[in-house]
mmCIF file of C-alpha atoms and ligand atoms in Angstrom:
data_model
loop_
_atom_site.group_PDB
_atom_site.id
_atom_site.type_symbol
_atom_site.label_atom_id
_atom_site.label_comp_id
_atom_site.label_asym_id
_atom_site.label_seq_id
_atom_site.Cartn_x
_atom_site.Cartn_y
_atom_site.Cartn_z
ATOM 1 C CA MET A 259 218.935 126.517 80.974
ATOM 2 C CA SER A 260 222.395 126.827 80.598
ATOM 3 C CA PHE A 261 224.870 124.306 81.680
ATOM 4 C CA LYS A 262 226.704 120.589 80.237
ATOM 5 C CA VAL A 263 226.494 117.544 82.258
ATOM 6 C CA ILE A 264 230.709 116.544 82.542
ATOM 7 C CA GLY A 265 230.609 113.288 84.985
ATOM 8 C CA THR A 266 227.498 110.620 86.249
ATOM 9 C CA GLY A 267 227.761 108.000 88.699
ATOM 10 C CA THR A 268 225.742 105.314 90.376
ATOM 11 C CA CYS A 269 225.993 103.039 93.046
ATOM 12 C CA LEU A 270 223.641 99.898 93.450
ATOM 13 C CA PRO A 271 223.995 98.048 96.390
ATOM 14 C CA GLN A 272 225.205 94.425 96.059
ATOM 15 C CA LYS A 273 222.486 91.961 96.563
ATOM 16 C CA VAL A 274 220.889 91.256 93.914
ATOM 17 C CA VAL A 275 216.990 90.372 94.618
ATOM 18 C CA THR A 276 214.890 87.955 91.549
ATOM 19 C CA ASN A 277 211.881 87.645 91.490
ATOM 20 C CA ASP A 278 211.769 84.098 92.518
ATOM 21 C CA ASP A 279 213.226 85.297 95.504
ATOM 22 C CA LEU A 280 210.662 86.852 96.224
ATOM 23 C CA SER A 281 208.345 84.439 95.331
ATOM 24 C CA GLU A 282 209.561 83.011 98.343
ATOM 25 C CA PHE A 283 208.135 84.279 101.015
ATOM 26 C CA VAL A 284 205.328 86.427 99.313
ATOM 27 C CA ASP A 285 202.348 85.547 96.879
ATOM 28 C CA THR A 286 203.724 86.966 93.308
ATOM 29 C CA SER A 287 206.032 85.635 91.216
ATOM 30 C CA ASP A 288 208.175 86.493 87.754
ATOM 31 C CA GLU A 289 205.033 85.627 85.658
ATOM 32 C CA TRP A 290 202.858 88.457 87.362
ATOM 33 C CA ILE A 291 205.794 90.599 88.779
ATOM 34 C CA PHE A 292 207.564 91.183 84.703
ATOM 35 C CA PRO A 293 204.675 91.186 82.290
ATOM 36 C CA ARG A 294 203.247 93.587 84.630
ATOM 37 C CA THR A 295 206.180 95.843 85.556
ATOM 38 C CA GLY A 296 209.188 94.640 83.178
ATOM 39 C CA ILE A 297 210.942 94.309 85.954
ATOM 40 C CA LYS A 298 213.503 91.056 86.452
ATOM 41 C CA ARG A 299 215.426 91.853 89.848
ATOM 42 C CA ARG A 300 216.062 95.092 91.866
ATOM 43 C CA HIS A 301 219.390 95.726 94.144
ATOM 44 C CA VAL A 302 218.414 95.744 98.069
ATOM 45 C CA CYS A 303 220.446 97.521 100.613
ATOM 46 C CA THR A 304 221.911 95.268 103.137
ATOM 47 C CA THR A 305 225.296 96.576 104.668
ATOM 48 C CA GLU A 306 224.482 99.454 102.451
ATOM 49 C CA THR A 307 224.237 103.359 104.494
ATOM 50 C CA LEU A 308 221.330 104.984 102.185
ATOM 51 C CA ASP A 309 224.317 107.582 102.295
ATOM 52 C CA ASP A 310 227.335 105.144 100.914
ATOM 53 C CA LEU A 311 225.124 104.300 97.901
ATOM 54 C CA ALA A 312 224.872 108.640 97.887
ATOM 55 C CA ILE A 313 228.835 108.623 98.228
ATOM 56 C CA SER A 314 230.524 106.985 96.316
ATOM 57 C CA ALA A 315 228.027 107.563 93.607
ATOM 58 C CA ALA A 316 228.867 110.850 93.037
ATOM 59 C CA GLN A 317 232.503 110.313 93.860
ATOM 60 C CA LYS A 318 232.511 108.656 91.121
ATOM 61 C CA ALA A 319 230.278 111.690 89.295
ATOM 62 C CA VAL A 320 233.056 114.273 90.638
ATOM 63 C CA GLU A 321 235.826 111.644 88.879
ATOM 64 C CA MET A 322 234.392 111.318 85.946
ATOM 65 C CA SER A 323 234.057 114.977 86.012
ATOM 66 C CA GLY A 324 237.825 115.615 86.158
ATOM 67 C CA ILE A 325 237.479 118.913 88.692
ATOM 68 C CA ASP A 326 238.559 119.388 91.945
ATOM 69 C CA PRO A 327 235.871 118.959 94.083
ATOM 70 C CA GLY A 328 236.622 122.591 95.797
ATOM 71 C CA GLN A 329 235.638 123.245 92.649
ATOM 72 C CA ILE A 330 231.468 122.638 92.983
ATOM 73 C CA GLY A 331 229.693 125.718 94.396
ATOM 74 C CA LEU A 332 226.778 123.464 94.655
ATOM 75 C CA VAL A 333 225.553 119.975 96.335
ATOM 76 C CA VAL A 334 221.962 119.082 95.784
ATOM 77 C CA CYS A 335 220.435 115.774 96.418
ATOM 78 C CA SER A 336 217.054 114.688 95.955
ATOM 79 C CA THR A 337 215.685 112.035 98.010
ATOM 80 C CA THR A 338 212.768 110.903 99.725
ATOM 81 C CA SER A 339 213.913 107.336 101.742
ATOM 82 C CA SER A 340 217.228 108.440 103.716
ATOM 83 C CA ASP A 341 218.231 107.094 107.070
ATOM 84 C CA HIS A 342 218.265 110.721 108.649
ATOM 85 C CA PRO A 343 216.879 113.719 107.367
ATOM 86 C CA ILE A 344 219.449 115.174 109.676
ATOM 87 C CA PRO A 345 221.928 115.948 108.674
ATOM 88 C CA SER A 346 221.103 116.570 105.400
ATOM 89 C CA VAL A 347 222.370 113.389 102.633
ATOM 90 C CA ALA A 348 223.794 115.944 100.721
ATOM 91 C CA CYS A 349 225.551 117.500 104.178
ATOM 92 C CA VAL A 350 227.090 113.890 104.481
ATOM 93 C CA VAL A 351 228.328 114.019 100.710
ATOM 94 C CA ALA A 352 229.926 117.585 100.684
ATOM 95 C CA GLY A 353 231.297 116.668 103.924
ATOM 96 C CA SER A 354 232.728 112.945 102.477
ATOM 97 C CA LEU A 355 233.886 115.164 99.540
ATOM 98 C CA GLY A 356 235.972 117.713 101.715
ATOM 99 C CA ILE A 357 233.742 121.072 100.789
ATOM 100 C CA GLU A 358 231.570 123.285 102.798
ATOM 101 C CA CYS A 359 229.113 124.503 99.861
ATOM 102 C CA PRO A 360 225.451 124.808 100.472
ATOM 103 C CA ALA A 361 224.298 121.702 100.501
ATOM 104 C CA TYR A 362 220.781 120.528 100.524
ATOM 105 C CA ASP A 363 217.972 117.549 99.717
ATOM 106 C CA VAL A 364 214.561 118.207 97.754
ATOM 107 C CA TYR A 365 211.727 115.349 98.716
ATOM 108 C CA ILE A 366 209.803 115.602 95.964
ATOM 109 C CA ALA A 367 209.539 112.120 95.156
ATOM 110 C CA CYS A 368 210.642 110.227 91.666
ATOM 111 C CA SER A 369 210.765 114.127 89.493
ATOM 112 C CA GLY A 370 213.744 115.306 91.998
ATOM 113 C CA PHE A 371 216.788 114.681 90.082
ATOM 114 C CA VAL A 372 215.109 117.049 87.599
ATOM 115 C CA HIS A 373 213.942 119.541 90.360
ATOM 116 C CA GLY A 374 217.690 119.449 91.557
ATOM 117 C CA LEU A 375 218.718 120.747 87.603
ATOM 118 C CA GLU A 376 216.743 123.232 88.060
ATOM 119 C CA ILE A 377 218.269 124.319 91.462
ATOM 120 C CA ALA A 378 221.598 123.887 90.414
ATOM 121 C CA ASP A 379 221.004 126.089 86.499
ATOM 122 C CA GLY A 380 219.143 129.000 89.359
ATOM 123 C CA TYR A 381 222.353 129.464 91.386
ATOM 124 C CA PHE A 382 224.074 128.982 87.755
ATOM 125 C CA ALA A 383 221.656 132.202 87.275
ATOM 126 C CA ARG A 384 222.811 134.132 89.600
ATOM 127 C CA GLY A 385 226.747 133.884 88.692
ATOM 128 C CA ARG A 386 226.644 131.296 92.571
ATOM 129 C CA ALA A 387 228.253 128.434 91.355
ATOM 130 C CA LYS A 388 230.464 127.485 88.141
ATOM 131 C CA TYR A 389 229.880 123.537 89.203
ATOM 132 C CA ALA A 390 227.745 121.428 91.223
ATOM 133 C CA LEU A 391 226.514 118.236 91.745
ATOM 134 C CA VAL A 392 223.183 116.970 91.978
ATOM 135 C CA LEU A 393 222.235 113.541 92.759
ATOM 136 C CA SER A 394 219.563 111.300 93.856
ATOM 137 C CA ALA A 395 219.894 108.718 96.516
ATOM 138 C CA GLU A 396 217.091 106.071 97.663
ATOM 139 C CA LYS A 397 215.814 103.432 99.785
ATOM 140 C CA CYS A 398 212.976 102.731 98.727
ATOM 141 C CA THR A 399 213.303 98.841 100.343
ATOM 142 C CA ARG A 400 212.935 100.934 103.979
ATOM 143 C CA LEU A 401 209.560 102.494 102.686
ATOM 144 C CA VAL A 402 207.187 99.459 101.538
ATOM 145 C CA ASP A 403 205.571 96.477 103.678
ATOM 146 C CA TRP A 404 207.281 94.205 102.765
ATOM 147 C CA SER A 405 203.794 91.826 103.129
ATOM 148 C CA ASP A 406 202.549 93.338 100.651
ATOM 149 C CA ARG A 407 202.734 92.170 97.310
ATOM 150 C CA SER A 408 201.141 95.067 95.073
ATOM 151 C CA THR A 409 204.518 97.513 95.939
ATOM 152 C CA CYS A 410 207.229 95.512 97.306
ATOM 153 C CA VAL A 411 207.770 94.239 94.079
ATOM 154 C CA LEU A 412 208.045 96.836 92.404
ATOM 155 C CA PHE A 413 211.009 99.244 94.192
ATOM 156 C CA GLY A 414 215.006 99.083 94.809
ATOM 157 C CA ASP A 415 217.354 101.188 95.927
ATOM 158 C CA GLY A 416 220.766 103.239 94.252
ATOM 159 C CA ALA A 417 221.738 106.964 94.290
ATOM 160 C CA GLY A 418 222.934 108.326 90.483
ATOM 161 C CA ALA A 419 224.521 112.012 90.328
ATOM 162 C CA ALA A 420 225.901 114.286 87.724
ATOM 163 C CA VAL A 421 228.408 117.231 87.954
ATOM 164 C CA ILE A 422 226.665 120.016 85.703
ATOM 165 C CA GLU A 423 228.597 123.270 84.455
ATOM 166 C CA ALA A 424 227.418 126.198 83.586
ATOM 167 C CA THR A 425 227.522 127.911 79.666
ATOM 168 C CA ASP A 426 227.015 130.579 78.721
ATOM 169 C CA ASP A 427 225.285 128.009 75.776
ATOM 170 C CA GLU A 428 221.743 128.462 73.461
ATOM 171 C CA SER A 429 219.182 127.677 76.796
ATOM 172 C CA LEU A 430 216.739 124.745 76.809
ATOM 173 C CA PRO A 431 213.925 124.204 78.925
ATOM 174 C CA MET A 432 212.968 123.537 81.646
ATOM 175 C CA ARG A 433 209.031 122.329 83.308
ATOM 176 C CA GLY A 434 207.582 121.746 86.435
ATOM 177 C CA TRP A 435 204.852 121.770 87.400
ATOM 178 C CA THR A 436 202.346 119.925 90.846
ATOM 179 C CA LYS A 437 198.764 118.424 90.621
ATOM 180 C CA ALA A 438 198.449 117.802 94.736
ATOM 181 C CA GLY A 439 197.555 114.186 95.309
ATOM 182 C CA PHE A 440 196.992 111.203 97.322
ATOM 183 C CA GLU A 441 197.809 108.341 95.052
ATOM 184 C CA LEU A 442 200.925 108.255 95.641
ATOM 185 C CA THR A 443 201.880 108.610 100.204
ATOM 186 C CA LEU A 444 204.693 108.165 102.070
ATOM 187 C CA PRO A 445 203.791 108.457 105.837
ATOM 188 C CA GLY A 446 206.237 110.692 107.970
ATOM 189 C CA GLN A 447 207.530 109.294 111.808
ATOM 190 C CA PRO A 448 204.870 109.245 113.640
ATOM 191 C CA SER A 449 204.299 112.633 116.101
ATOM 192 C CA LYS A 450 206.275 112.362 119.287
ATOM 193 C CA SER A 451 203.840 115.284 120.772
ATOM 194 C CA PRO A 452 202.001 114.901 123.370
ATOM 195 C CA TYR A 453 199.351 117.813 122.015
ATOM 196 C CA ASP A 454 198.957 116.768 118.869
ATOM 197 C CA GLN A 455 195.790 115.252 118.340
ATOM 198 C CA HIS A 456 195.923 114.798 114.660
ATOM 199 C CA PRO A 457 195.633 110.590 113.628
ATOM 200 C CA ALA A 458 198.346 109.485 111.591
ATOM 201 C CA ASP A 459 196.629 109.552 108.338
ATOM 202 C CA TYR A 460 198.785 107.840 105.836
ATOM 203 C CA GLY A 461 199.422 104.425 107.296
ATOM 204 C CA ASP A 462 202.681 102.921 107.966
ATOM 205 C CA SER A 463 203.547 101.902 104.770
ATOM 206 C CA LEU A 464 203.918 103.445 100.807
ATOM 207 C CA ALA A 465 201.197 103.055 99.733
ATOM 208 C CA MET A 466 199.322 103.744 95.515
ATOM 209 C CA ASN A 467 196.871 103.565 93.746
ATOM 210 C CA GLY A 468 199.183 102.301 90.792
ATOM 211 C CA ARG A 469 196.323 102.076 87.891
ATOM 212 C CA ALA A 470 195.960 106.086 88.600
ATOM 213 C CA ILE A 471 199.317 106.846 88.554
ATOM 214 C CA PHE A 472 200.280 104.906 85.177
ATOM 215 C CA ARG A 473 196.955 107.045 84.091
ATOM 216 C CA PHE A 474 199.094 110.616 85.521
ATOM 217 C CA ALA A 475 202.856 109.254 84.090
ATOM 218 C CA VAL A 476 201.096 108.534 80.675
ATOM 219 C CA LYS A 477 199.812 111.784 80.346
ATOM 220 C CA ALA A 478 202.674 113.662 81.781
ATOM 221 C CA ILE A 479 204.753 112.457 79.275
ATOM 222 C CA ASN A 480 203.378 113.127 76.555
ATOM 223 C CA LYS A 481 202.733 116.396 78.143
ATOM 224 C CA GLU A 482 205.701 117.316 78.551
ATOM 225 C CA VAL A 483 208.285 115.890 75.600
ATOM 226 C CA LYS A 484 205.499 117.888 73.571
ATOM 227 C CA ALA A 485 205.562 121.154 75.856
ATOM 228 C CA LEU A 486 209.777 120.751 75.593
ATOM 229 C CA ALA A 487 210.253 120.537 72.282
ATOM 230 C CA ALA A 488 207.465 123.350 71.600
ATOM 231 C CA GLU A 489 209.675 125.725 73.211
ATOM 232 C CA ALA A 490 213.225 124.763 72.183
ATOM 233 C CA GLY A 491 211.331 124.731 68.478
ATOM 234 C CA ILE A 492 212.180 121.482 67.524
ATOM 235 C CA ASP A 493 209.855 118.692 66.045
ATOM 236 C CA TYR A 494 210.300 115.708 68.967
ATOM 237 C CA HIS A 495 211.270 112.839 67.333
ATOM 238 C CA ASP A 496 214.710 115.418 67.279
ATOM 239 C CA ILE A 497 215.019 114.074 69.975
ATOM 240 C CA ASP A 498 217.635 111.886 70.806
ATOM 241 C CA HIS A 499 217.788 110.397 73.727
ATOM 242 C CA TYR A 500 214.651 110.175 75.910
ATOM 243 C CA ILE A 501 215.454 109.364 79.613
ATOM 244 C CA PHE A 502 211.851 108.861 81.052
ATOM 245 C CA HIS A 503 211.181 107.779 85.103
ATOM 246 C CA GLN A 504 211.775 103.999 86.163
ATOM 247 C CA ALA A 505 207.795 103.464 86.986
ATOM 248 C CA ASN A 506 207.193 100.509 85.012
ATOM 249 C CA GLU A 507 207.768 99.050 81.574
ATOM 250 C CA ARG A 508 204.567 99.097 80.868
ATOM 251 C CA ILE A 509 204.108 103.628 81.173
ATOM 252 C CA LEU A 510 207.250 103.467 79.144
ATOM 253 C CA SER A 511 206.207 101.369 76.333
ATOM 254 C CA PHE A 512 203.184 102.450 76.060
ATOM 255 C CA ALA A 513 204.973 106.913 75.852
ATOM 256 C CA VAL A 514 206.525 105.238 72.411
ATOM 257 C CA ASP A 515 203.280 103.683 71.093
ATOM 258 C CA HIS A 516 201.112 107.065 72.114
ATOM 259 C CA LEU A 517 203.900 109.456 70.833
ATOM 260 C CA GLY A 518 205.325 107.200 67.685
ATOM 261 C CA ILE A 519 208.502 107.468 68.934
ATOM 262 C CA ASP A 520 211.925 104.769 67.901
ATOM 263 C CA ASN A 521 212.020 102.428 71.016
ATOM 264 C CA ASP A 522 215.959 102.299 71.197
ATOM 265 C CA LYS A 523 215.284 106.036 71.931
ATOM 266 C CA VAL A 524 213.933 105.065 75.983
ATOM 267 C CA VAL A 525 216.327 104.127 77.348
ATOM 268 C CA ARG A 526 215.447 101.461 80.296
ATOM 269 C CA THR A 527 217.002 100.432 83.313
ATOM 270 C CA ILE A 528 213.756 99.293 84.999
ATOM 271 C CA GLN A 529 214.801 94.903 84.446
ATOM 272 C CA GLU A 530 217.634 95.094 86.236
ATOM 273 C CA THR A 531 217.126 98.196 88.825
ATOM 274 C CA GLY A 532 212.558 98.139 89.255
ATOM 275 C CA ASN A 533 211.447 101.602 90.603
ATOM 276 C CA ILE A 534 214.252 103.546 92.594
ATOM 277 C CA SER A 535 212.041 106.559 92.333
ATOM 278 C CA SER A 536 214.120 109.774 91.608
ATOM 279 C CA ALA A 537 217.084 107.818 91.522
ATOM 280 C CA CYS A 538 215.699 106.401 87.806
ATOM 281 C CA ILE A 539 216.920 109.391 85.846
ATOM 282 C CA PRO A 540 220.679 109.845 86.413
ATOM 283 C CA ILE A 541 221.176 106.528 87.057
ATOM 284 C CA ALA A 542 219.692 106.279 83.107
ATOM 285 C CA MET A 543 221.312 109.103 81.744
ATOM 286 C CA ASP A 544 225.113 107.184 83.409
ATOM 287 C CA LYS A 545 223.875 104.407 82.004
ATOM 288 C CA LEU A 546 223.834 105.546 78.300
ATOM 289 C CA ASN A 547 226.648 107.557 78.627
ATOM 290 C CA ARG A 548 229.573 104.550 80.567
ATOM 291 C CA GLU A 549 227.996 102.250 77.317
ATOM 292 C CA GLY A 550 228.990 105.317 74.975
ATOM 293 C CA LYS A 551 225.860 106.074 73.836
ATOM 294 C CA LEU A 552 225.865 110.202 74.057
ATOM 295 C CA HIS A 553 227.598 111.969 71.570
ATOM 296 C CA ASP A 554 228.385 115.500 71.465
ATOM 297 C CA GLY A 555 225.451 117.876 70.220
ATOM 298 C CA ASP A 556 222.869 114.856 71.267
ATOM 299 C CA LEU A 557 219.603 115.726 72.344
ATOM 300 C CA LEU A 558 218.163 114.658 75.811
ATOM 301 C CA CYS A 559 214.466 114.719 77.351
ATOM 302 C CA LEU A 560 214.629 113.872 81.006
ATOM 303 C CA VAL A 561 210.841 113.549 82.673
ATOM 304 C CA GLY A 562 210.576 112.642 86.068
ATOM 305 C CA PHE A 563 206.873 112.097 87.902
ATOM 306 C CA GLY A 564 206.003 110.792 90.847
ATOM 307 C CA GLY A 565 204.520 111.199 93.985
ATOM 308 C CA GLY A 566 202.936 114.467 94.643
ATOM 309 C CA LEU A 567 202.687 114.645 92.238
ATOM 310 C CA SER A 568 205.031 116.425 90.838
ATOM 311 C CA VAL A 569 206.347 116.213 87.074
ATOM 312 C CA GLY A 570 209.579 117.763 86.274
ATOM 313 C CA SER A 571 210.908 117.588 82.503
ATOM 314 C CA CYS A 572 213.824 119.530 80.891
ATOM 315 C CA LEU A 573 216.191 118.891 77.646
ATOM 316 C CA ILE A 574 220.006 119.019 77.784
ATOM 317 C CA ARG A 575 221.777 119.260 74.774
ATOM 318 C CA TRP A 576 224.846 116.647 75.163
ATOM 319 C CA GLN A 577 228.407 118.255 75.021
ATOM 320 C CA SER A 578 231.614 115.815 75.046
HETATM 321 N N1 ACO B 176 201.824 89.098 92.675
HETATM 322 C C1 ACO B 176 200.501 89.084 92.281
HETATM 323 N N2 ACO B 176 199.282 89.120 92.384
HETATM 324 C C2 ACO B 176 199.777 90.390 92.854
HETATM 325 C C3 ACO B 176 200.509 90.915 92.362
HETATM 326 C C4 ACO B 176 201.922 90.513 92.215
HETATM 327 N N3 ACO B 176 203.028 91.206 92.885
HETATM 328 N N4 ACO B 176 200.137 92.244 93.155
HETATM 329 C C5 ACO B 176 199.009 92.533 92.678
HETATM 330 N N5 ACO B 176 198.900 91.355 92.956
HETATM 331 C C6 ACO B 176 197.158 91.366 92.723
HETATM 332 C C7 ACO B 176 196.028 92.249 93.559
HETATM 333 O O1 ACO B 176 195.995 91.831 94.774
HETATM 334 C C8 ACO B 176 194.572 91.725 92.271
HETATM 335 O O2 ACO B 176 193.802 90.486 92.765
HETATM 336 P P1 ACO B 176 192.911 90.536 92.827
HETATM 337 O O3 ACO B 176 192.130 90.568 91.850
HETATM 338 O O4 ACO B 176 193.008 88.643 92.902
HETATM 339 O O5 ACO B 176 192.027 90.881 93.639
HETATM 340 C C9 ACO B 176 195.272 91.371 90.831
HETATM 341 O O6 ACO B 176 196.472 91.188 91.484
HETATM 342 C C10 ACO B 176 195.207 92.959 90.399
HETATM 343 O O7 ACO B 176 195.998 94.397 90.948
HETATM 344 P P2 ACO B 176 196.795 95.704 90.920
HETATM 345 O O8 ACO B 176 196.405 96.334 91.904
HETATM 346 O O9 ACO B 176 194.653 95.803 90.836
HETATM 347 O O10 ACO B 176 197.006 95.332 89.966
HETATM 348 P P3 ACO B 176 197.429 96.061 88.518
HETATM 349 O O11 ACO B 176 196.506 95.816 87.650
HETATM 350 O O12 ACO B 176 196.938 97.459 88.898
HETATM 351 O O13 ACO B 176 198.643 95.875 88.190
HETATM 352 C C11 ACO B 176 200.589 97.800 88.996
HETATM 353 C C12 ACO B 176 199.255 96.537 88.895
HETATM 354 C C13 ACO B 176 201.410 96.870 87.612
HETATM 355 C C14 ACO B 176 201.750 98.685 90.280
HETATM 356 C C15 ACO B 176 199.193 98.361 87.837
HETATM 357 O O14 ACO B 176 198.708 99.337 88.251
HETATM 358 C C16 ACO B 176 201.136 99.552 86.815
HETATM 359 O O15 ACO B 176 201.366 99.346 85.812
HETATM 360 N N6 ACO B 176 201.182 100.900 87.585
HETATM 361 C C17 ACO B 176 201.722 102.029 86.553
HETATM 362 C C18 ACO B 176 202.091 103.221 88.276
HETATM 363 C C19 ACO B 176 203.316 102.252 88.779
HETATM 364 O O16 ACO B 176 204.467 101.154 88.293
HETATM 365 N N7 ACO B 176 203.622 102.474 89.844
HETATM 366 C C20 ACO B 176 205.163 102.183 90.528
HETATM 367 C C21 ACO B 176 205.535 103.279 91.861
HETATM 368 S S1 ACO B 176 204.851 105.072 91.838
HETATM 369 C C22 ACO B 176 205.566 105.787 90.903
HETATM 370 O O17 ACO B 176 206.942 105.413 90.486
HETATM 371 C C23 ACO B 176 205.145 107.598 89.600
#
């Protein structure tokens, strides 16, 4: 892979809902949620649409990049929670930036941002684009059953974006794989066809087997970190920043212990945002970037995992 990140951006909705707020209408408590998940609060859409979040995050990333939006040759948006599958969120974002390049959404849950980077990398490899806007926008709170305490406390809304530029520098590994599984499911719209005799198998809200996801997640992180390092011919302890999907603090802590890596190298946003599916990784990268923690030459390791079940991972060399 040869690209560099030249701009990042985040947009979170204004309204913040704490664990105590949730306990006013769901049978739960901060005492249950925080120790098991690491989540204290999450941002929740009220007046904002998902498009609003995506456009704002994209604008911030483009502004930081310093390029003219017309130079962008591809827009890829990861989402599984858009308000409208058509037009795609990516099309709406491209329109807001006044550009007419290919623009489409990818639909692979929490690993989607990394897969978006890989798609862009393919465009770069074929000389189809010099710059790409890769973003993730998620409104998870529209998908959960707000009377189900085992899921509604986990998720939040937000968008993260990155502008990347093709380079001729070292090619670093990217990986992706799936293991079909129904540990995390999300129903589509009920069929309107009078001929369709297939029942809606997936309930009416997001559903998950939390313990199975936990086991999958910790194995995926362990496997990806070691595989990426092996492919790059480095010791994974030499990675400077680990940007893992923010599903659960216990998953992150387990990875730290299991891999024996420096806890401070693993970025966290989960306490403030909850799980925002595929938007977690670009938001965490933007946080590190805007806090001035990413330095020229730093090696970043991104691992996304989730519904599908799916995994996407890559190494990125930071260039400032
Ligand atoms: N508040 C209070 N009690 C609760 C809550 C809640 N919010 N949620 C569940 N409980 C109760 C259950 O009703 C159950 O009670 P019971 O024993 O009386 O029946 C008890 O707590 C245990 O429930 P479990 O669902 O077994 O809870 P578990 O210990 O597995 O913890 C958790 C749930 C934190 C989600 C855990 O499974 C986990 O860490 N999963 C990791 C995966 C994850 O976080 N996924 C997020 C989305 S997927 C992704 O992004 C890839």
